[in-house]
XYZ file of C-alpha atoms in Angstrom:
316
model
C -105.989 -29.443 114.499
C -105.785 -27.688 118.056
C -107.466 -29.599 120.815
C -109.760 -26.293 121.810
C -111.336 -26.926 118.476
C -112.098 -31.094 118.593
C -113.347 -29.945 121.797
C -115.694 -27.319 120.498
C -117.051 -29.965 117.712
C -117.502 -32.629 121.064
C -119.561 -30.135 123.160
C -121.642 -29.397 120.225
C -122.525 -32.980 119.328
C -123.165 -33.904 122.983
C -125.169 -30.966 122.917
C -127.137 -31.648 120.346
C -127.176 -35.644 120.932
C -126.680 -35.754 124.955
C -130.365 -35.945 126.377
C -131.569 -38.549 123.822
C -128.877 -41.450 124.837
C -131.164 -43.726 125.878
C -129.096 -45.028 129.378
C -128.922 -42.719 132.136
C -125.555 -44.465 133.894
C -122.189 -43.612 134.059
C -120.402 -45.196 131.827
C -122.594 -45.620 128.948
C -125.637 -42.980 129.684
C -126.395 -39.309 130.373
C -124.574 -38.926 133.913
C -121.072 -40.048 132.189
C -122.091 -36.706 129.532
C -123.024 -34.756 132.074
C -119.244 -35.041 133.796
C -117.942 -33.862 130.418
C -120.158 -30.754 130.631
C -119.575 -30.068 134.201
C -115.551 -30.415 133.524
C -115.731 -28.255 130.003
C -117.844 -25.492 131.697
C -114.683 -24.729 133.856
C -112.665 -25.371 131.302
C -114.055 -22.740 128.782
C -115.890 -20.788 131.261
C -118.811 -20.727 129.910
C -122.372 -21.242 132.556
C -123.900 -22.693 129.541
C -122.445 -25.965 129.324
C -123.196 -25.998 133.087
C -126.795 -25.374 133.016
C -126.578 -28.191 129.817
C -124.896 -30.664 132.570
C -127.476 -29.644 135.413
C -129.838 -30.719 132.611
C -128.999 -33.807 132.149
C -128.488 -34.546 136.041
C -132.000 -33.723 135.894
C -132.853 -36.032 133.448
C -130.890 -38.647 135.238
C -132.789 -38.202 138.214
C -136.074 -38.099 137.020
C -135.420 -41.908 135.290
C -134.181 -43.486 138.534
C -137.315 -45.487 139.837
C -137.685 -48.243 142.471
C -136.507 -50.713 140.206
C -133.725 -49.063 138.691
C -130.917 -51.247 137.747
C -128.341 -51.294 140.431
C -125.040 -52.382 138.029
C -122.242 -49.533 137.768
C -121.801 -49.791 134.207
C -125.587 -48.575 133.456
C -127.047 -48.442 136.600
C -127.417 -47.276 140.318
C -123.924 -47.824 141.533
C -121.821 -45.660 138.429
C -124.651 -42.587 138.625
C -124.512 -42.555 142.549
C -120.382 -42.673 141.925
C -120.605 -40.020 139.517
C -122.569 -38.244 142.305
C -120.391 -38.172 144.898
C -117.681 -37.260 142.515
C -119.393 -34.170 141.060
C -119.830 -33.026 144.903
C -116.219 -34.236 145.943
C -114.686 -31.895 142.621
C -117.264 -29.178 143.769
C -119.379 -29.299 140.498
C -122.665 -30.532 141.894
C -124.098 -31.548 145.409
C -127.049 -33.898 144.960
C -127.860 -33.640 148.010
C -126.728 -35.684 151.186
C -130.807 -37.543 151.638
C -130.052 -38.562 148.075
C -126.805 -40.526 148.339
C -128.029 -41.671 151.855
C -130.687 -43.163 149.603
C -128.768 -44.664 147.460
C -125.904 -45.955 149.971
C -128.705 -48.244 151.718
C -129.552 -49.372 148.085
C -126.396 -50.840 147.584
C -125.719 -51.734 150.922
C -128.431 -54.108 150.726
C -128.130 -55.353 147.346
C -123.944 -55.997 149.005
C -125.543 -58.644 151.250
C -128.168 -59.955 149.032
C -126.085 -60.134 145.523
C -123.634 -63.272 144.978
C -122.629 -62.382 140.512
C -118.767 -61.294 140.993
C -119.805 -58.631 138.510
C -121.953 -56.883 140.268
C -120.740 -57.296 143.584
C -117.352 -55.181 141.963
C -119.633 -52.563 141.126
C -120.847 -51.990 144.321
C -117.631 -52.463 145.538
C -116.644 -48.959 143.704
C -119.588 -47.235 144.973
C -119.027 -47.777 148.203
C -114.946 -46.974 148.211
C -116.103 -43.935 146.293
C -118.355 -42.923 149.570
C -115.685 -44.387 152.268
C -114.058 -41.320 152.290
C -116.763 -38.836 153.340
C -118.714 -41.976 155.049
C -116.504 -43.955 157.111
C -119.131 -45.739 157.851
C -119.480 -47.662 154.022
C -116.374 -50.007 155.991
C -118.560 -53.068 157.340
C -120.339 -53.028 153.933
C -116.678 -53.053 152.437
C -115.648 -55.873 154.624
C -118.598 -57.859 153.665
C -117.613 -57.911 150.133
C -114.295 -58.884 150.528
C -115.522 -62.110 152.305
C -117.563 -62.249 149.335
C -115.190 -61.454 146.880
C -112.295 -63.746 147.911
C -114.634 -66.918 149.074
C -116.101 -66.459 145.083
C -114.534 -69.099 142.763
C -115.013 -66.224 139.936
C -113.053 -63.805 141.329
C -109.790 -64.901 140.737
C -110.075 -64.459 137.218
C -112.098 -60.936 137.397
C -109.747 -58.046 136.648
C -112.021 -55.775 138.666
C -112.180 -57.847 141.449
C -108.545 -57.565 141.920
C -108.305 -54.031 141.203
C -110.723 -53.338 143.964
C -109.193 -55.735 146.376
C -106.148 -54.048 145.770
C -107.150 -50.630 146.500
C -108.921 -51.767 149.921
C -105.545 -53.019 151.269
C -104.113 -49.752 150.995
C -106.832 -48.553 152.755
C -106.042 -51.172 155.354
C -109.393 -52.752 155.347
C -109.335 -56.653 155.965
C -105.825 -55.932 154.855
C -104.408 -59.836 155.951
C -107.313 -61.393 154.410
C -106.410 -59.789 150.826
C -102.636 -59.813 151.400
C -102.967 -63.641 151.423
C -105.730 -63.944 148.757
C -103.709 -61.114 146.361
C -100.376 -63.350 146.610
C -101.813 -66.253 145.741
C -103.113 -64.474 142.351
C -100.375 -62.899 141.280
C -98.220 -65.739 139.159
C -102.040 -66.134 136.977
C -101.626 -62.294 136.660
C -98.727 -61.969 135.554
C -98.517 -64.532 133.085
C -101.955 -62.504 131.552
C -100.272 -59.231 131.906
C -96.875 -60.839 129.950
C -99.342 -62.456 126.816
C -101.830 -58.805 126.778
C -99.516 -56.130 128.429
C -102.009 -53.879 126.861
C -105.136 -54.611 129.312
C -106.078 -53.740 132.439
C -104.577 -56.264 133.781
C -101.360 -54.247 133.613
C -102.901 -51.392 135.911
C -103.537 -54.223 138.535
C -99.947 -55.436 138.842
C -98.965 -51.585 138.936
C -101.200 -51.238 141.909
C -99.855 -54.297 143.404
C -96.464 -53.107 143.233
C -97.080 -50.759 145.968
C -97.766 -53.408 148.042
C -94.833 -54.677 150.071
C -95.858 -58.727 150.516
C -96.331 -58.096 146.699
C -92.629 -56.527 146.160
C -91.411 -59.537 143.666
C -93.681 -59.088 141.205
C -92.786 -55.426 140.543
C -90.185 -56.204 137.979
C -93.333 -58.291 136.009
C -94.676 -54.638 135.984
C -91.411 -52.851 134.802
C -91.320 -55.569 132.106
C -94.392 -54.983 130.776
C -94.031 -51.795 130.899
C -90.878 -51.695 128.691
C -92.436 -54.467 126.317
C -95.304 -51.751 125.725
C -93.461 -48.543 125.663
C -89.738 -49.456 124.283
C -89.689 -53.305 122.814
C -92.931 -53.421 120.802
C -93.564 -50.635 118.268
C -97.590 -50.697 119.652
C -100.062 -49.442 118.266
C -102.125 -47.243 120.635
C -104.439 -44.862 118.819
C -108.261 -44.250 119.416
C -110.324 -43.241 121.965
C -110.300 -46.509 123.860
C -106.002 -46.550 124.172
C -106.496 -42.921 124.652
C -108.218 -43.704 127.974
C -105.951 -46.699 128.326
C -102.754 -44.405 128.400
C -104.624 -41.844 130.884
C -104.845 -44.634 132.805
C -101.694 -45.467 132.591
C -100.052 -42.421 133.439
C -102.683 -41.651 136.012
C -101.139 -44.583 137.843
C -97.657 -44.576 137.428
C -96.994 -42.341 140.512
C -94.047 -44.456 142.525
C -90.380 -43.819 141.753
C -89.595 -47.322 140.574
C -92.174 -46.060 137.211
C -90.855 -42.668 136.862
C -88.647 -43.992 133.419
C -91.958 -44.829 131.510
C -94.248 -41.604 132.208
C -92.598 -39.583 129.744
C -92.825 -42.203 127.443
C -96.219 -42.505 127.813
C -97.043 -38.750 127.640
C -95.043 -38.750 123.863
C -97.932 -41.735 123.107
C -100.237 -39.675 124.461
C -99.769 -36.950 122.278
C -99.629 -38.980 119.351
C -102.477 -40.773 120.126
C -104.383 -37.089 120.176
C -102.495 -36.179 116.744
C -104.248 -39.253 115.033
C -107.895 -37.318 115.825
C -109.524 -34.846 113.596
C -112.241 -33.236 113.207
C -113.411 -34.399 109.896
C -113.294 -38.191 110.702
C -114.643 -38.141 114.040
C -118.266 -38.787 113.024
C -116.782 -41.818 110.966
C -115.492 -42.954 114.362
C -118.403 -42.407 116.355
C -120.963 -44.009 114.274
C -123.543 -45.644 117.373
C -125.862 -43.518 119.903
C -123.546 -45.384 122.586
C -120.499 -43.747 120.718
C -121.842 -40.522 123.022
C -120.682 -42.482 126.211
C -118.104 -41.500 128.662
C -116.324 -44.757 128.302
C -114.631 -45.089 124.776
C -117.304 -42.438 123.406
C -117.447 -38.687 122.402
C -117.651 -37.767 126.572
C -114.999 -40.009 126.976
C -112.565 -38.308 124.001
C -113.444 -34.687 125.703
C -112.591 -35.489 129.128
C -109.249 -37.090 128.093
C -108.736 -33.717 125.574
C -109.467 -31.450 128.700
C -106.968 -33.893 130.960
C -104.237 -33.585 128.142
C -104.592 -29.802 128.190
C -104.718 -29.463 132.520
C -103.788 -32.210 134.767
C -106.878 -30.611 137.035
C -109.275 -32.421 134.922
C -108.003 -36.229 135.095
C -110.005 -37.263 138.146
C -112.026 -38.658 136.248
C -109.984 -41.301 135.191
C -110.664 -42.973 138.661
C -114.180 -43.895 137.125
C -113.121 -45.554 134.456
């Protein structure tokens, strides 16, 4: 079955399904179906499935209250990411008095908010503004004193992911240099009992790091256990994302053996999807959702088909 029509039987349950998910966030609500619609529209060129994903921005919009919960996963953070990646991508420009509303949201909640969890999620929003608002850096350095003084975070995936992607930003780059180092022997020995985690895209990351240089073979080797030891088993939606992921992030020379092997799993990964079974898959309203959901299956079929459509994965 072609991937044009899974994709056609996506956008018509999301369609059909979309504006009664009860969550409005990113990764589990309307704004994460909305970034399918906005990405298909182009794809197909079709204005209808834009006007559909201007709806649900709407929708999102009109549920975000004082009290709004400020998490990425459901709340403030992941909507006012997916924001600022819709205008980034040139799909949709809230509006610059919006995010400005929403940066001093989080910017507060930053210096008021001590749960690792949550503090990560901010941490996102803000990198994802940094960019086009330089100015999201003192908030940023705030939460790595946060982050690395936080008995938690040493054991938080996220934490380290974000830490990691601040250094090469060079913000408070000694301070996570010496905190990163000290983390890496734990992370490794995780990565080398679960290559297939997370975890994994961390030590990738940290393999671009120079202080971090000896621990790049602990990447190549779990790389090879994955994609060339172990026969692994990496279908459905959530390994599909896994292996976007993946590929997404093996960029650097010392990787280049392991992206075509990755793009054959891929594809067979995609092969093990039709259309008949999908609904046998998908079986929960939160099935809709852009992580491991019907959203999240069509943005990884539209990445599989053009390369101009992973962005995305950067949200994930």
């Amino acid at each position: 079955m072609g991937i044009s029509n899974i994709l056609t039987d996506i956008s018509n349950h999301l369609i059909i399904n979309g504006s009664m998910v009860f969550f409005s966030g990113l990764l589990y609500g309307k704004m994460g179906i909305s970034l399918f619609f906005f990405h298909y529209s182009r794809y197909a060129g079709n204005s209808l499935y834009d006007e559909y994903a201007h709806y649900l921005v709407d929708i999102v919009k009109s549920q975000i209250h004082e009290d709004y919960p400020l998490d990425y996963e459901r709340g403030l953070a992941g909507v006012g990411t997916g924001f600022n990646y819709l205008k980034k991508h040139g799909y949709f420009d809230v509006g610059d008095d919006y995010m400005s509303n929403i940066d001093s949201k989080i910017i507060k909640a930053v210096y008021h908010e001590r749960r690792v969890g949550l503090l990560t999620g901010f941490g996102r929003y803000l990198l994802s503004r940094y960019e086009s608002n330089p100015s999201m850096k003192d908030s940023l350095i705030q939460l790595v004193d946060l982050l690395i003084n936080h008995s938690e975070s040493t054991q938080n995936n996220e934490t380290l992911s974000l830490l990691c992607d601040l250094y090469l930003l060079d913000i408070e780059k000694e301070k996570i240099d010496s905190y990163l180092s000290d983390s890496m022997d734990a992370l490794i020995k995780d990565v080398q009992k679960e290559p297939v985690s997370e975890k994994l895209f961390s030590l990738i990351k940290f393999s671009h790091i120079p202080s971090c240089s000896l621990w790049r073979p602990g990447a190549c080797e779990a790389l090879d256990t994955v994609f060339t030891k172990k026969r692994t088993q990496l279908t459905g939606i959530d390994n599909l994302q896994w292996l976007l992921q993946c590929e997404y992030l093996l960029k650097n020379d010392i990787f280049q053996p392991f992206i075509s092997k990755v793009k054959r799993r891929i594809i067979k990964n995609i092969d093990s999807f039709q259309i008949s079974k999908l609904d046998e898959i998908f079986s929960d309203h939160q099935d809709f959702a852009f992580h491991g959901g019907y959203a999240g299956l069509g943005l990884a079929l539209l990445s599989v088909s053009n390369p101009e459509h992973n962005k995305w994965i950067t949200m994930l």
